[in-house]
CSV table of C-alpha atoms in Angstrom, one decimal:
chain,number,residue,atom,x,y,z
A,1,UNK,CA,-18.7,-3.1,4.6
A,2,UNK,CA,-17.3,-1.2,1.6
A,3,UNK,CA,-13.9,0.3,1.4
A,4,UNK,CA,-12.9,3.2,-0.9
A,5,UNK,CA,-9.8,5.3,-1.3
A,6,UNK,CA,-9.7,8.9,-2.6
A,7,UNK,CA,-6.4,10.4,-3.6
A,8,UNK,CA,-5.9,14.2,-3.8
A,9,UNK,CA,-2.7,16.3,-4.3
A,10,UNK,CA,-1.8,16.8,-0.7
A,11,UNK,CA,-3.9,14.3,1.3
A,12,UNK,CA,-5.8,11.0,0.9
A,13,UNK,CA,-9.1,9.8,2.2
A,14,UNK,CA,-9.7,6.1,3.2
A,15,UNK,CA,-13.4,5.4,3.8
A,16,UNK,CA,-15.2,2.4,5.2
A,17,UNK,CA,-18.9,2.5,4.5
A,18,UNK,CA,-21.0,0.4,6.9
A,19,UNK,CA,-24.3,0.5,8.8
A,20,UNK,CA,-22.9,-1.6,11.6
A,21,UNK,CA,-22.5,1.4,14.0
A,22,UNK,CA,-24.8,4.2,15.2
A,23,UNK,CA,-22.1,6.8,15.1
A,24,UNK,CA,-19.5,7.9,12.6
A,25,UNK,CA,-15.7,8.1,13.3
A,26,UNK,CA,-13.1,10.3,11.6
A,27,UNK,CA,-9.4,10.4,12.1
A,28,UNK,CA,-7.2,13.0,10.6
A,29,UNK,CA,-3.7,11.6,10.8
A,30,UNK,CA,-0.5,13.6,10.4
A,31,UNK,CA,2.6,11.6,9.9
A,32,UNK,CA,6.1,13.0,10.4
A,33,UNK,CA,9.5,12.0,11.6
A,34,UNK,CA,10.0,11.2,15.3
A,35,UNK,CA,12.8,13.3,16.8
A,36,UNK,CA,13.8,14.1,20.3
A,37,UNK,CA,12.5,17.7,19.9
A,38,UNK,CA,9.3,16.7,18.1
A,39,UNK,CA,7.9,14.3,20.7
A,40,UNK,CA,7.0,16.6,23.6
A,41,UNK,CA,6.3,19.5,21.2
A,42,UNK,CA,3.9,17.5,19.1
A,43,UNK,CA,2.1,16.1,22.1
A,44,UNK,CA,1.7,19.7,23.5
A,45,UNK,CA,0.6,21.0,20.1
A,46,UNK,CA,-2.1,18.3,19.5
A,47,UNK,CA,-3.6,19.0,22.9
A,48,UNK,CA,-3.7,22.7,22.1
A,49,UNK,CA,-5.4,22.3,18.8
A,50,UNK,CA,-8.1,20.1,20.2
A,51,UNK,CA,-8.7,22.2,23.3
A,52,UNK,CA,-10.0,25.5,21.8
A,53,UNK,CA,-10.1,27.2,18.4
A,54,UNK,CA,-10.3,30.7,16.9
A,55,UNK,CA,-14.1,30.5,16.5
A,56,UNK,CA,-14.5,29.0,20.0
A,57,UNK,CA,-11.7,30.6,22.0
A,58,UNK,CA,-12.7,29.3,25.4
A,59,UNK,CA,-13.0,25.7,26.6
A,60,UNK,CA,-16.6,26.4,27.6
A,61,UNK,CA,-17.6,27.7,24.2
A,62,UNK,CA,-15.7,24.8,22.5
A,63,UNK,CA,-17.6,22.2,24.6
A,64,UNK,CA,-21.0,23.9,24.2
A,65,UNK,CA,-20.5,23.6,20.4
A,66,UNK,CA,-19.8,19.9,20.7
A,67,UNK,CA,-22.9,19.5,22.8
A,68,UNK,CA,-24.9,21.3,20.1
A,69,UNK,CA,-23.6,18.7,17.6
A,70,UNK,CA,-25.4,16.0,19.7
A,71,UNK,CA,-22.5,15.4,22.0
A,72,UNK,CA,-19.9,15.0,19.3
A,73,UNK,CA,-16.4,14.2,20.7
A,74,UNK,CA,-13.1,15.5,19.5
A,75,UNK,CA,-9.7,14.5,21.0
A,76,UNK,CA,-6.1,14.0,19.9
A,77,UNK,CA,-3.6,11.2,20.3
A,78,UNK,CA,0.1,11.5,19.6
A,79,UNK,CA,2.0,8.2,19.2
A,80,UNK,CA,5.6,7.3,18.4
A,81,UNK,CA,5.7,4.3,16.1
A,82,UNK,CA,9.3,3.4,15.5
A,83,UNK,CA,10.9,6.3,13.5
A,84,UNK,CA,7.5,7.8,12.8
A,85,UNK,CA,5.4,10.3,14.8
A,86,UNK,CA,1.7,10.1,14.4
A,87,UNK,CA,-0.7,12.8,15.4
A,88,UNK,CA,-4.3,11.7,15.2
A,89,UNK,CA,-7.3,14.1,15.6
A,90,UNK,CA,-10.2,11.9,16.3
A,91,UNK,CA,-13.8,13.0,15.8
A,92,UNK,CA,-16.9,11.0,16.7
A,93,UNK,CA,-20.4,12.1,15.8
A,94,UNK,CA,-23.9,10.6,15.5
A,95,UNK,CA,-25.0,8.9,12.3
A,96,UNK,CA,-26.9,11.8,10.5
A,97,UNK,CA,-29.9,9.5,9.8
A,98,UNK,CA,-30.8,9.8,13.5
A,99,UNK,CA,-30.8,13.6,13.4
A,100,UNK,CA,-33.7,15.7,12.0
A,101,UNK,CA,-31.4,18.7,11.4
A,102,UNK,CA,-30.6,18.6,7.6
A,103,UNK,CA,-27.3,20.4,7.9
A,104,UNK,CA,-26.0,18.3,10.7
A,105,UNK,CA,-23.3,16.4,8.7
A,106,UNK,CA,-22.1,19.7,7.1
A,107,UNK,CA,-21.9,21.3,10.5
A,108,UNK,CA,-19.9,18.4,12.0
A,109,UNK,CA,-17.4,18.4,9.2
A,110,UNK,CA,-17.1,22.2,9.2
A,111,UNK,CA,-16.4,22.2,12.9
A,112,UNK,CA,-13.7,19.5,12.6
A,113,UNK,CA,-11.7,21.1,9.8
A,114,UNK,CA,-12.2,24.6,11.1
A,115,UNK,CA,-10.6,23.5,14.4
A,116,UNK,CA,-7.6,22.0,12.5
A,117,UNK,CA,-7.1,25.0,10.1
A,118,UNK,CA,-7.9,27.9,12.4
A,119,UNK,CA,-6.4,27.3,15.9
A,120,UNK,CA,-6.6,29.7,18.8
A,121,UNK,CA,-3.6,31.7,17.6
A,122,UNK,CA,-2.9,35.4,17.6
A,123,UNK,CA,0.3,37.0,16.2
A,124,UNK,CA,1.6,33.5,15.5
A,125,UNK,CA,1.4,32.5,19.2
A,126,UNK,CA,-1.1,30.2,20.8
A,127,UNK,CA,-3.5,31.5,23.4
A,128,UNK,CA,-1.7,31.9,26.7
A,129,UNK,CA,-4.5,30.7,29.0
A,130,UNK,CA,-5.0,27.5,27.0
A,131,UNK,CA,-1.2,27.1,26.9
A,132,UNK,CA,-0.9,27.3,30.7
A,133,UNK,CA,-3.7,24.7,31.3
A,134,UNK,CA,-2.2,22.2,28.9
A,135,UNK,CA,1.3,22.8,30.2
A,136,UNK,CA,0.0,22.1,33.8
A,137,UNK,CA,-1.7,18.8,32.6
A,138,UNK,CA,1.5,17.6,30.8
A,139,UNK,CA,3.7,18.5,33.8
A,140,UNK,CA,1.5,16.4,36.0
A,141,UNK,CA,1.6,13.5,33.5
A,142,UNK,CA,5.4,13.7,33.4
A,143,UNK,CA,5.8,13.9,37.2
A,144,UNK,CA,3.4,10.9,37.7
A,145,UNK,CA,5.2,8.6,35.2
A,146,UNK,CA,7.2,6.9,37.9
A,147,UNK,CA,4.0,6.2,40.0
A,148,UNK,CA,3.3,3.3,37.7
A,149,UNK,CA,6.3,1.0,38.3
A,150,UNK,CA,5.5,-1.4,35.4
A,151,UNK,CA,5.3,1.3,32.8
A,152,UNK,CA,8.3,3.1,34.3
A,153,UNK,CA,10.4,-0.2,34.2
A,154,UNK,CA,9.4,-0.8,30.6
A,155,UNK,CA,10.4,2.8,29.6
A,156,UNK,CA,13.7,2.5,31.4
A,157,UNK,CA,14.4,-0.9,29.8
A,158,UNK,CA,14.1,0.6,26.3
A,159,UNK,CA,16.5,3.4,27.4
A,160,UNK,CA,19.0,0.9,28.6
A,161,UNK,CA,18.6,-1.4,25.6
A,162,UNK,CA,18.8,1.3,22.9
A,163,UNK,CA,20.4,4.3,24.7
A,164,UNK,CA,21.3,6.3,21.7
A,165,UNK,CA,18.2,5.5,19.6
A,166,UNK,CA,14.8,7.2,19.1
A,167,UNK,CA,13.4,3.9,20.5
A,168,UNK,CA,14.5,5.0,24.0
A,169,UNK,CA,12.6,8.3,23.9
A,170,UNK,CA,9.2,8.8,25.6
A,171,UNK,CA,6.4,10.6,23.9
A,172,UNK,CA,5.9,13.0,26.9
A,173,UNK,CA,9.6,13.8,27.2
A,174,UNK,CA,10.8,15.4,30.4
A,175,UNK,CA,10.2,18.6,32.4
A,176,UNK,CA,13.2,20.4,30.9
A,177,UNK,CA,11.9,19.8,27.4
A,178,UNK,CA,8.4,20.9,28.4
A,179,UNK,CA,9.8,24.2,29.9
A,180,UNK,CA,11.4,25.0,26.6
A,181,UNK,CA,8.1,25.1,24.8
A,182,UNK,CA,6.3,28.4,24.5
A,183,UNK,CA,3.1,29.7,22.9
A,184,UNK,CA,5.4,31.1,20.1
A,185,UNK,CA,7.3,27.9,19.5
A,186,UNK,CA,4.0,26.0,19.3
A,187,UNK,CA,2.9,28.5,16.6
A,188,UNK,CA,6.1,27.6,14.7
A,189,UNK,CA,5.5,23.9,15.3
A,190,UNK,CA,1.9,24.2,13.9
A,191,UNK,CA,3.2,25.7,10.6
A,192,UNK,CA,5.8,23.0,10.4
A,193,UNK,CA,3.2,20.3,10.9
A,194,UNK,CA,1.4,21.4,7.8
A,195,UNK,CA,4.6,21.9,5.8
A,196,UNK,CA,6.3,18.6,6.6
A,197,UNK,CA,3.8,16.1,7.7
A,198,UNK,CA,1.9,13.7,5.4
A,199,UNK,CA,-1.9,13.8,6.0
A,200,UNK,CA,-4.4,11.0,5.7
A,201,UNK,CA,-8.1,11.0,6.6
A,202,UNK,CA,-9.9,7.9,7.7
A,203,UNK,CA,-13.7,7.6,7.9
A,204,UNK,CA,-16.0,4.8,9.0
A,205,UNK,CA,-19.8,5.0,9.2
A,206,UNK,CA,-23.1,4.8,7.4
A,207,UNK,CA,-22.3,7.6,5.0
A,208,UNK,CA,-22.2,8.3,1.3
A,209,UNK,CA,-18.5,8.4,1.0
A,210,UNK,CA,-18.4,9.9,-2.5
A,211,UNK,CA,-20.4,12.8,-1.1
A,212,UNK,CA,-18.2,13.0,2.0
A,213,UNK,CA,-15.0,13.1,0.0
A,214,UNK,CA,-16.3,16.1,-2.0
A,215,UNK,CA,-17.4,17.9,1.1
A,216,UNK,CA,-14.0,17.4,2.7
A,217,UNK,CA,-12.2,18.6,-0.4
A,218,UNK,CA,-14.1,21.9,-0.1
A,219,UNK,CA,-13.5,22.3,3.6
A,220,UNK,CA,-9.9,21.0,4.0
A,221,UNK,CA,-7.1,23.2,2.7
A,222,UNK,CA,-3.7,21.5,2.8
A,223,UNK,CA,-1.6,23.4,0.4
A,224,UNK,CA,1.8,21.6,0.6
A,225,UNK,CA,2.5,18.5,-1.4
A,226,UNK,CA,5.0,16.2,0.3
A,227,UNK,CA,7.3,13.9,-1.6
A,228,UNK,CA,10.0,13.0,1.0
A,229,UNK,CA,10.2,9.3,2.2
A,230,UNK,CA,9.1,8.4,5.7
A,231,UNK,CA,10.6,5.3,7.4
A,232,UNK,CA,9.0,3.4,10.3
A,233,UNK,CA,11.3,0.6,11.4
A,234,UNK,CA,14.2,1.7,13.6
A,235,UNK,CA,17.5,0.0,12.5
A,236,UNK,CA,18.9,-0.5,16.0
A,237,UNK,CA,22.4,-2.1,16.2
A,238,UNK,CA,22.4,-5.8,17.1
A,239,UNK,CA,22.8,-6.6,20.8
A,240,UNK,CA,25.9,-8.8,21.3
A,241,UNK,CA,25.9,-9.2,25.1
A,242,UNK,CA,23.3,-9.2,27.8
A,243,UNK,CA,23.3,-6.0,29.9
A,244,UNK,CA,22.2,-6.2,33.6
A,245,UNK,CA,20.8,-3.1,35.4
A,246,UNK,CA,19.4,-2.7,38.9
A,247,UNK,CA,17.6,0.5,39.9
A,248,UNK,CA,15.9,1.0,43.3
A,249,UNK,CA,12.4,2.4,43.7
A,250,UNK,CA,10.0,3.2,46.4
A,251,UNK,CA,7.7,0.2,45.8
A,252,UNK,CA,6.4,-2.8,47.7
A,253,UNK,CA,7.6,-5.3,45.0
A,254,UNK,CA,10.3,-5.4,42.4
A,255,UNK,CA,9.6,-5.1,38.7
A,256,UNK,CA,11.7,-7.2,36.4
A,257,UNK,CA,12.0,-6.7,32.7
A,258,UNK,CA,13.7,-9.2,30.5
A,259,UNK,CA,14.3,-7.7,27.0
A,260,UNK,CA,15.0,-9.6,23.8
A,261,UNK,CA,15.9,-8.0,20.6
A,262,UNK,CA,14.2,-9.1,17.4
A,263,UNK,CA,17.1,-9.8,15.0
A,264,UNK,CA,16.8,-10.4,11.2
A,265,UNK,CA,13.0,-10.7,11.3
A,266,UNK,CA,11.1,-10.9,8.0
A,267,UNK,CA,7.7,-9.5,7.2
A,268,UNK,CA,5.9,-12.8,7.9
A,269,UNK,CA,7.5,-12.9,11.4
A,270,UNK,CA,6.0,-9.4,12.2
A,271,UNK,CA,2.7,-10.0,10.6
A,272,UNK,CA,1.7,-13.4,11.9
A,273,UNK,CA,4.4,-15.7,13.5
A,274,UNK,CA,5.2,-13.4,16.4
A,275,UNK,CA,1.6,-13.3,17.5
A,276,UNK,CA,1.3,-17.1,17.6
A,277,UNK,CA,4.7,-17.4,19.3
A,278,UNK,CA,3.6,-14.9,22.0
A,279,UNK,CA,0.3,-16.7,22.7
A,280,UNK,CA,2.2,-19.9,23.4
A,281,UNK,CA,5.1,-18.3,25.2
A,282,UNK,CA,3.2,-15.8,27.3
A,283,UNK,CA,-0.2,-15.1,26.0
A,284,UNK,CA,-3.7,-14.7,27.5
A,285,UNK,CA,-4.1,-18.4,28.2
A,286,UNK,CA,-3.3,-19.7,31.7
A,287,UNK,CA,-1.4,-22.5,30.0
A,288,UNK,CA,1.3,-20.4,28.4
A,289,UNK,CA,4.8,-21.4,29.2
A,290,UNK,CA,5.7,-18.4,31.4
A,291,UNK,CA,2.5,-18.6,33.3
A,292,UNK,CA,3.1,-22.2,34.0
A,293,UNK,CA,6.7,-21.9,35.1
A,294,UNK,CA,6.6,-18.6,37.0
A,295,UNK,CA,3.1,-18.8,38.5
A,296,UNK,CA,1.9,-22.4,38.7
A,297,UNK,CA,5.1,-24.2,39.3
A,298,UNK,CA,7.1,-21.8,41.4
A,299,UNK,CA,4.6,-19.1,42.6
A,300,UNK,CA,7.3,-16.5,41.9
A,301,UNK,CA,5.2,-13.5,40.7
A,302,UNK,CA,1.9,-11.7,40.8
A,303,UNK,CA,1.9,-10.5,37.2
A,304,UNK,CA,3.4,-11.4,33.9
A,305,UNK,CA,3.1,-9.2,30.8
A,306,UNK,CA,4.7,-9.2,27.4
A,307,UNK,CA,5.1,-6.1,25.3
A,308,UNK,CA,6.5,-6.2,21.8
A,309,UNK,CA,7.8,-3.0,20.3
A,310,UNK,CA,7.5,-4.2,16.7
A,311,UNK,CA,9.0,-1.2,15.0
A,312,UNK,CA,11.8,-0.8,17.5
A,313,UNK,CA,12.6,-4.5,17.3
A,314,UNK,CA,12.2,-5.5,21.0
A,315,UNK,CA,10.2,-8.0,23.0
A,316,UNK,CA,9.8,-7.0,26.7
A,317,UNK,CA,8.7,-9.5,29.4
A,318,UNK,CA,7.6,-7.6,32.5
A,319,UNK,CA,7.2,-9.5,35.8
A,320,UNK,CA,6.1,-8.3,39.2
A,321,UNK,CA,7.9,-10.2,42.0
A,322,UNK,CA,10.0,-10.1,45.1
A,323,UNK,CA,13.6,-9.2,44.5
A,324,UNK,CA,15.0,-12.5,45.9
A,325,UNK,CA,13.2,-14.4,43.2
A,326,UNK,CA,14.7,-12.5,40.3
A,327,UNK,CA,17.5,-14.9,39.4
A,328,UNK,CA,15.2,-17.9,39.3
A,329,UNK,CA,12.6,-16.0,37.2
A,330,UNK,CA,15.3,-15.0,34.6
A,331,UNK,CA,16.4,-18.6,34.4
A,332,UNK,CA,12.9,-19.8,33.9
A,333,UNK,CA,12.3,-17.2,31.1
A,334,UNK,CA,15.5,-18.3,29.4
A,335,UNK,CA,14.4,-22.0,29.7
A,336,UNK,CA,11.0,-21.2,28.2
A,337,UNK,CA,12.7,-19.4,25.3
A,338,UNK,CA,15.1,-22.2,24.6
A,339,UNK,CA,12.1,-24.7,24.6
A,340,UNK,CA,10.4,-22.5,22.0
A,341,UNK,CA,13.5,-22.6,19.8
A,342,UNK,CA,13.8,-26.4,20.2
A,343,UNK,CA,10.1,-26.9,19.3
A,344,UNK,CA,9.2,-28.2,22.8
A,345,UNK,CA,5.5,-27.3,22.4
A,346,UNK,CA,2.6,-29.2,21.0
A,347,UNK,CA,0.4,-29.0,17.9
A,348,UNK,CA,-2.5,-28.5,20.3
A,349,UNK,CA,-0.9,-25.4,21.8
A,350,UNK,CA,-0.4,-24.0,18.3
A,351,UNK,CA,-4.0,-24.6,17.4
A,352,UNK,CA,-5.2,-23.1,20.7
A,353,UNK,CA,-3.1,-20.0,20.1
A,354,UNK,CA,-4.5,-19.6,16.6
A,355,UNK,CA,-8.1,-19.9,17.9
A,356,UNK,CA,-7.4,-17.2,20.5
A,357,UNK,CA,-6.0,-14.9,17.9
A,358,UNK,CA,-8.8,-15.6,15.5
A,359,UNK,CA,-11.3,-14.7,18.2
A,360,UNK,CA,-9.5,-11.5,18.9
A,361,UNK,CA,-9.5,-10.5,15.2
A,362,UNK,CA,-13.3,-11.3,15.0
A,363,UNK,CA,-13.8,-9.0,18.0
A,364,UNK,CA,-11.9,-6.2,16.1
A,365,UNK,CA,-14.6,-6.2,13.4
A,366,UNK,CA,-17.0,-5.0,16.0
A,367,UNK,CA,-14.9,-2.0,17.0
A,368,UNK,CA,-14.7,1.2,14.8
A,369,UNK,CA,-11.3,2.2,16.3
A,370,UNK,CA,-9.8,-1.2,15.7
A,371,UNK,CA,-11.0,-1.3,12.1
A,372,UNK,CA,-9.6,2.2,11.4
A,373,UNK,CA,-6.4,1.4,13.3
A,374,UNK,CA,-5.9,-1.6,11.0
A,375,UNK,CA,-6.2,0.5,7.9
A,376,UNK,CA,-3.8,3.2,9.3
A,377,UNK,CA,-1.1,0.6,9.8
A,378,UNK,CA,-1.9,-1.2,6.6
A,379,UNK,CA,-1.0,2.1,4.8
A,380,UNK,CA,1.8,3.0,7.1
A,381,UNK,CA,3.7,-0.3,7.4
A,382,UNK,CA,1.9,-2.7,5.0
A,383,UNK,CA,0.3,-4.5,8.0
A,384,UNK,CA,-2.2,-7.1,6.5
A,385,UNK,CA,-5.9,-6.2,6.7
A,386,UNK,CA,-7.8,-8.2,9.3
A,387,UNK,CA,-9.1,-10.9,7.0
A,388,UNK,CA,-5.7,-11.4,5.4
A,389,UNK,CA,-4.0,-11.5,8.9
A,390,UNK,CA,-6.5,-14.1,10.0
A,391,UNK,CA,-5.5,-16.2,7.0
A,392,UNK,CA,-1.7,-15.7,7.6
A,393,UNK,CA,-2.0,-16.7,11.2
A,394,UNK,CA,-3.7,-20.0,10.2
A,395,UNK,CA,-0.7,-20.7,7.9
A,396,UNK,CA,1.9,-20.4,10.7
A,397,UNK,CA,3.8,-23.7,11.2
A,398,UNK,CA,5.8,-25.1,14.1
A,399,UNK,CA,9.0,-24.5,12.1
A,400,UNK,CA,8.1,-20.9,11.7
A,401,UNK,CA,7.8,-20.4,15.4
A,402,UNK,CA,11.1,-22.2,16.1
A,403,UNK,CA,12.9,-20.1,13.6
A,404,UNK,CA,11.5,-16.9,15.1
A,405,UNK,CA,12.5,-17.9,18.7
A,406,UNK,CA,16.1,-18.4,17.5
A,407,UNK,CA,16.1,-14.8,16.2
A,408,UNK,CA,15.3,-13.4,19.6
A,409,UNK,CA,18.5,-12.3,21.4
A,410,UNK,CA,18.6,-11.7,25.1
A,411,UNK,CA,19.8,-8.1,25.5
A,412,UNK,CA,18.8,-6.8,28.9
A,413,UNK,CA,17.8,-7.8,32.4
A,414,UNK,CA,16.5,-4.8,34.2
A,415,UNK,CA,15.2,-4.7,37.8
A,416,UNK,CA,13.3,-1.9,39.4
A,417,UNK,CA,13.9,-3.1,42.9
A,418,UNK,CA,11.8,-2.5,46.0
A,419,UNK,CA,13.3,-0.9,49.0
A,420,UNK,CA,15.0,-2.9,51.7
A,421,UNK,CA,16.7,-5.6,49.7
A,422,UNK,CA,20.3,-6.3,49.0
A,423,UNK,CA,21.2,-6.5,45.3
A,424,UNK,CA,21.1,-10.1,44.1
A,425,UNK,CA,23.8,-11.4,41.8
A,426,UNK,CA,22.5,-12.2,38.4
A,427,UNK,CA,23.6,-15.8,37.7
A,428,UNK,CA,22.9,-18.0,34.8
A,429,UNK,CA,22.7,-15.2,32.2
A,430,UNK,CA,24.2,-15.9,28.8
């Protein structure tokens, strides 16, 4: 596996040459500032760009062309990462060595960059029919958000924990924001994307990357050079007191979220210590502290999940349970956290956590998306590359884990309560 970097005036190419896979993977990543207005609009825009194009103005024509390229696949992903908004256009195609057609590689690259640079726009407005289809899809997605109680509870927890922050905003937005977007405003947003967003291109496959970079340079016209700084970590104010929120939903069980704020973390905490901590505290092992206390010892819940919003500075513990068990579950979570801070875990648990993480990293080397994702965040937020991260994890000590646990401040207990129960008092919170 060989890694190369190519820098041009208005974009960069990061290339991983390997014969490990039978297909090639390209991601064109636009990086801009995450704002309330840009979230829904960028999601809408990315879907429009990857749905049709000026050359292939109907979805049928667009899909037929992908089939002609041996079932190549193009899609978009819009993600909020802290203060940054990433719009990824992802293109997968067959390794050219398996195709007899000599111009196959050229045709694949031409298709991708033609789609990006020549969208289905007329008089600075996107195609109305495509607009109506995408709008309908996004409307359904927004309306169905509450149907998944766990995801809904996690989103609401961020809104309650950081109410005035970009951390509380959802990438889909809401129906009111969706209604404000028009084919004309999408045309303006498209021009703004090119003018304000940084652009990086990531490639992995069995390709001559020097040749590929020259081909892209001819095909890809990105005229604006950006120099403004982009920040990723959200500097949310420190939580001083735990907030308690109860919201009722039409579900058969309650969803509890206990949220901790990461305070005064250093780079090592984010890059390695947090992962080891999480494996011991509530990881994939059946022997993790929360699994033992909530499931094995007390049979309180059906599901335990931890989600850490690294760039927003939050660790969320989501538990599915009956509402009458909420207070005990919160006390047990607090007990487990205090034990982590006091070092009440064994060297064997640390070693097991490191083995689990090492195995997960090894598995990442077998996945194109994981490899590219690692390079994206290496460039975006100085995340260590996989081999370096593996080494850093092995160097984590018990003292490191104890220090990290002490930096986690309980900020919120949120319950999305099932129907038919009286609100329980939340005792024992500190």
